[in-house]
XYZ file of C-alpha atoms in Angstrom:
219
model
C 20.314 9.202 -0.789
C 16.397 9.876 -1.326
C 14.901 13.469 -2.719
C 12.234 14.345 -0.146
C 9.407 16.527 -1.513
C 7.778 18.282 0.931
C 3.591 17.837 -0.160
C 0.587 19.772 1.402
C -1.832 16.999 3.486
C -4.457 18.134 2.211
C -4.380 20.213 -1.394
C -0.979 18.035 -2.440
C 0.886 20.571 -5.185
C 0.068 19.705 -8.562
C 3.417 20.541 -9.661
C 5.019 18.692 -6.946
C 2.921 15.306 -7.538
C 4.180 15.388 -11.479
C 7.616 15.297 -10.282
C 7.170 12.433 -8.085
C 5.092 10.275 -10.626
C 7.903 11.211 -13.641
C 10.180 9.483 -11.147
C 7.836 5.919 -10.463
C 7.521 5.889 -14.016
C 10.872 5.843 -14.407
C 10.489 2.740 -12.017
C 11.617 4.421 -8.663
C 10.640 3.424 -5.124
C 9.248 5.721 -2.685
C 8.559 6.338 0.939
C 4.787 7.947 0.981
C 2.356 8.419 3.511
C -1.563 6.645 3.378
C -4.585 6.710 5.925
C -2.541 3.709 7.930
C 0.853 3.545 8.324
C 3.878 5.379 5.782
C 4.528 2.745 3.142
C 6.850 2.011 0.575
C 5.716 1.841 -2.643
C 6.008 2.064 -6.576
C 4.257 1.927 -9.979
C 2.555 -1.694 -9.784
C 4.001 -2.079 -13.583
C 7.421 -1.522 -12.996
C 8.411 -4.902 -12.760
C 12.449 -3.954 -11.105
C 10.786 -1.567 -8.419
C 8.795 -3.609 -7.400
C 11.509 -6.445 -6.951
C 13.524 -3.995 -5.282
C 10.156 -3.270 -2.507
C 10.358 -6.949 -1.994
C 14.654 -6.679 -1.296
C 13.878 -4.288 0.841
C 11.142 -6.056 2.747
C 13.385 -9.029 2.568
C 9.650 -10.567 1.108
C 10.027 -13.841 -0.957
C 8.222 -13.368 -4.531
C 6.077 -15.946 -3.685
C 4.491 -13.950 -0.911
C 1.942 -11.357 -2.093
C 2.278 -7.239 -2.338
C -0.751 -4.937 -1.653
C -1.609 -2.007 -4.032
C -3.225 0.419 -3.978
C -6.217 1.509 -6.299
C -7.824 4.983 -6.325
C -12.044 3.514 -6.535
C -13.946 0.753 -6.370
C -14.136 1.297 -10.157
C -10.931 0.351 -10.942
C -10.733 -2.519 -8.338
C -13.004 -4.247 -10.711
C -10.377 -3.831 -13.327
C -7.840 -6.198 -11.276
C -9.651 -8.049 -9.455
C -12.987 -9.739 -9.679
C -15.583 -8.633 -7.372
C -18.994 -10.538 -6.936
C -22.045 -9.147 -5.881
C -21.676 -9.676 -1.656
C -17.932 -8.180 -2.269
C -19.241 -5.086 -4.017
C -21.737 -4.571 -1.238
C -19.830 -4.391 1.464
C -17.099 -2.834 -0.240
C -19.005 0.231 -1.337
C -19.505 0.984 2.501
C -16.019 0.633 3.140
C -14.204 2.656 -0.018
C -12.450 4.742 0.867
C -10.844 3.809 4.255
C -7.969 1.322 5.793
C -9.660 -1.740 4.547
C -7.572 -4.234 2.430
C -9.532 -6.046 0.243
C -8.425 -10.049 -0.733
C -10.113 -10.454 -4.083
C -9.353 -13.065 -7.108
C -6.975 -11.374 -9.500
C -7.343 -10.192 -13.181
C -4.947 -10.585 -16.070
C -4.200 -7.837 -15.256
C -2.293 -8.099 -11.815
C 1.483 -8.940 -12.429
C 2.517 -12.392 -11.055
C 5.551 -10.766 -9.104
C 2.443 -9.392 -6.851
C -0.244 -11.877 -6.424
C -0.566 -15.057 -4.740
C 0.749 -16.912 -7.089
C -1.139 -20.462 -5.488
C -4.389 -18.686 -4.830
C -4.383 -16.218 -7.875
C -5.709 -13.672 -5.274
C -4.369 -10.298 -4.468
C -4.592 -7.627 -2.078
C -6.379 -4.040 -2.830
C -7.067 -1.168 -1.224
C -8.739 2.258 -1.652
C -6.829 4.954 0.908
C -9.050 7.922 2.340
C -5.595 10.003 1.809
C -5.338 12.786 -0.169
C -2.027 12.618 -0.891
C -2.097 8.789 -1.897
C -4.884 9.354 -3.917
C -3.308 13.013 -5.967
C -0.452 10.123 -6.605
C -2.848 7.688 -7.805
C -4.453 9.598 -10.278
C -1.479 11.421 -11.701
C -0.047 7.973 -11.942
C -2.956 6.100 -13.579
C -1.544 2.693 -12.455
C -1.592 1.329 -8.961
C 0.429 1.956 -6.516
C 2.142 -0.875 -4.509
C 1.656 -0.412 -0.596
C 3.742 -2.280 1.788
C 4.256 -1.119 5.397
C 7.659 1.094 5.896
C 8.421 -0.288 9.511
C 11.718 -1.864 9.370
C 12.315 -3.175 12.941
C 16.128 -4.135 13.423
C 17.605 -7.858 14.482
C 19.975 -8.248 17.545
C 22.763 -7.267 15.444
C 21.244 -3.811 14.273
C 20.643 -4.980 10.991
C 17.571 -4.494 9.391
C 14.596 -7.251 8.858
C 11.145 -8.155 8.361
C 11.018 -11.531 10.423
C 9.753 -9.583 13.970
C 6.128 -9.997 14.539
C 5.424 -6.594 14.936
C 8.041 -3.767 13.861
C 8.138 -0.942 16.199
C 6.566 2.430 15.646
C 9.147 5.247 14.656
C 8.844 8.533 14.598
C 8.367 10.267 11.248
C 12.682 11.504 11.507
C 13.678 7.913 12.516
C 11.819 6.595 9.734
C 13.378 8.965 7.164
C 16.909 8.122 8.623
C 16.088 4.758 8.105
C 15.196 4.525 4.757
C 16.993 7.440 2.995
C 19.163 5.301 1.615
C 16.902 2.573 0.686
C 14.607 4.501 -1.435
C 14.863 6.876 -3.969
C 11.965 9.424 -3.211
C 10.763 10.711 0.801
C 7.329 11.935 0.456
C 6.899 14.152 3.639
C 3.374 15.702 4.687
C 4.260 16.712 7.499
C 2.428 13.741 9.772
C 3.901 11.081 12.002
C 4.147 7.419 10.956
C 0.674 5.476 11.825
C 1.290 2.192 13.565
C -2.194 0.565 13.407
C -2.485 -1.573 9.838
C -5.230 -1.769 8.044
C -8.563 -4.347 8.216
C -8.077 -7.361 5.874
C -11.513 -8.586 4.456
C -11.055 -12.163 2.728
C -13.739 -12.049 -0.641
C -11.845 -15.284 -1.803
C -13.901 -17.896 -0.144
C -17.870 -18.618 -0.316
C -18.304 -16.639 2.726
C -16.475 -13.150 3.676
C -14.292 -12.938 6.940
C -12.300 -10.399 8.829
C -8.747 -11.834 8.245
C -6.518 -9.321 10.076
C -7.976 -7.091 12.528
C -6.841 -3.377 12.178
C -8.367 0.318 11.871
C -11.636 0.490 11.562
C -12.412 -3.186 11.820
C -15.923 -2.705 14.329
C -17.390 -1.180 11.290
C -15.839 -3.635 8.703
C -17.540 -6.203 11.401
C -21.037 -4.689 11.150
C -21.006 -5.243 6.940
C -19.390 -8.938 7.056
């Protein structure tokens, strides 16, 4: 069963973020809230938490993770980001963009595209994300919480969309799944965020999702 720590939304408790990054550190897996959708995540460099966010996402490891990074700053440090990327980027930082960007050294195999040598980054306009991010000083992986359930009640990832639970539905869910509930206080988003492809010549709007009109206006 999970420990849920109740956070502020806005001025997350200093106290209460330590506990919770002690705990990724210690390579747990949490349920957390961002500027999209509630996501389960962990500390990018824990290599078994992160396997166990792809057993839980029933994900292949060939199939790449998001993370999240707390600037555009430290993008640049796992991923490389040319001169149109960086333009358009510093428009969109902070906000419910993911970014596909060539990976660094730096980005663990277990996440990236391991054909393309790309990965996926974004910078959340969340408070509590980001009071998590830079207690943590490592990236955060960010994959979407919604489980939706097969025919047979049974949890899986194959639907095309999952459905949109409510924020106690979502905690039943995954309380046993997870070791740590981060609770704000807000209901589960449903819209995902924009995807931005920087890995080709030109940039393109990959996945339509919050915020993509502006996103449109840049690429």
């Amino acid at each position: 069963m999970a420990k849920t720590y109740t956070i502020h939304p806005e001025t997350p408790q200093v106290r209460t973020v330590e506990q919770i990054v002690d705990l990724l550190r210690d390579g747990a897996v949490m349920l957390y809230p961002t500027d999209t959708v509630y996501a389960i995540g962990c500390d990018l460099n824990s290599k078994s938490a992160v396997q166990r966010v792809r057993q839980i996402k029933q994900q292949s490891n060939d199939k790449p993770l998001t993370f999240l990074c707390p600037s555009l700053s430290n993008v640049a440090t796992y991923a490389r980001v040319n001169d149109t990327a960086y333009r358009i980027m510093r428009h969109l930082i902070p906000g419910p963009y993911t970014f596909l960007l060539p990976a660094t050294k730096l980005v663990p195999r277990l996440v990236q595209n391991s054909k393309r040598k790309t990965t996926g980054i974004r910078v959340p306009d969340h408070a509590v994300s980001q009071a998590l991010l830079n207690a943590l000083e490592n990236p955060i992986i960010s994959t979407s919480a919604h489980l939706p359930q097969d025919d047979n009640g049974q949890f899986s990832s194959s639907s095309a969309q999952a459905e949109a639970n409510s924020q106690v539905e979502l905690f039943d869910r995954l309380d046993k799944l997870v070791d740590i509930i981060v609770d704000d206080g807000s209901e589960p988003g449903y819209q995902v965020s924009t995807i931005l492809d920087f890995t080709e010549s030109e940039p393109a709007i990959a996945r339509k999702g919050l915020g993509w009109e502006e996103a449109a206006s840049w690429v």
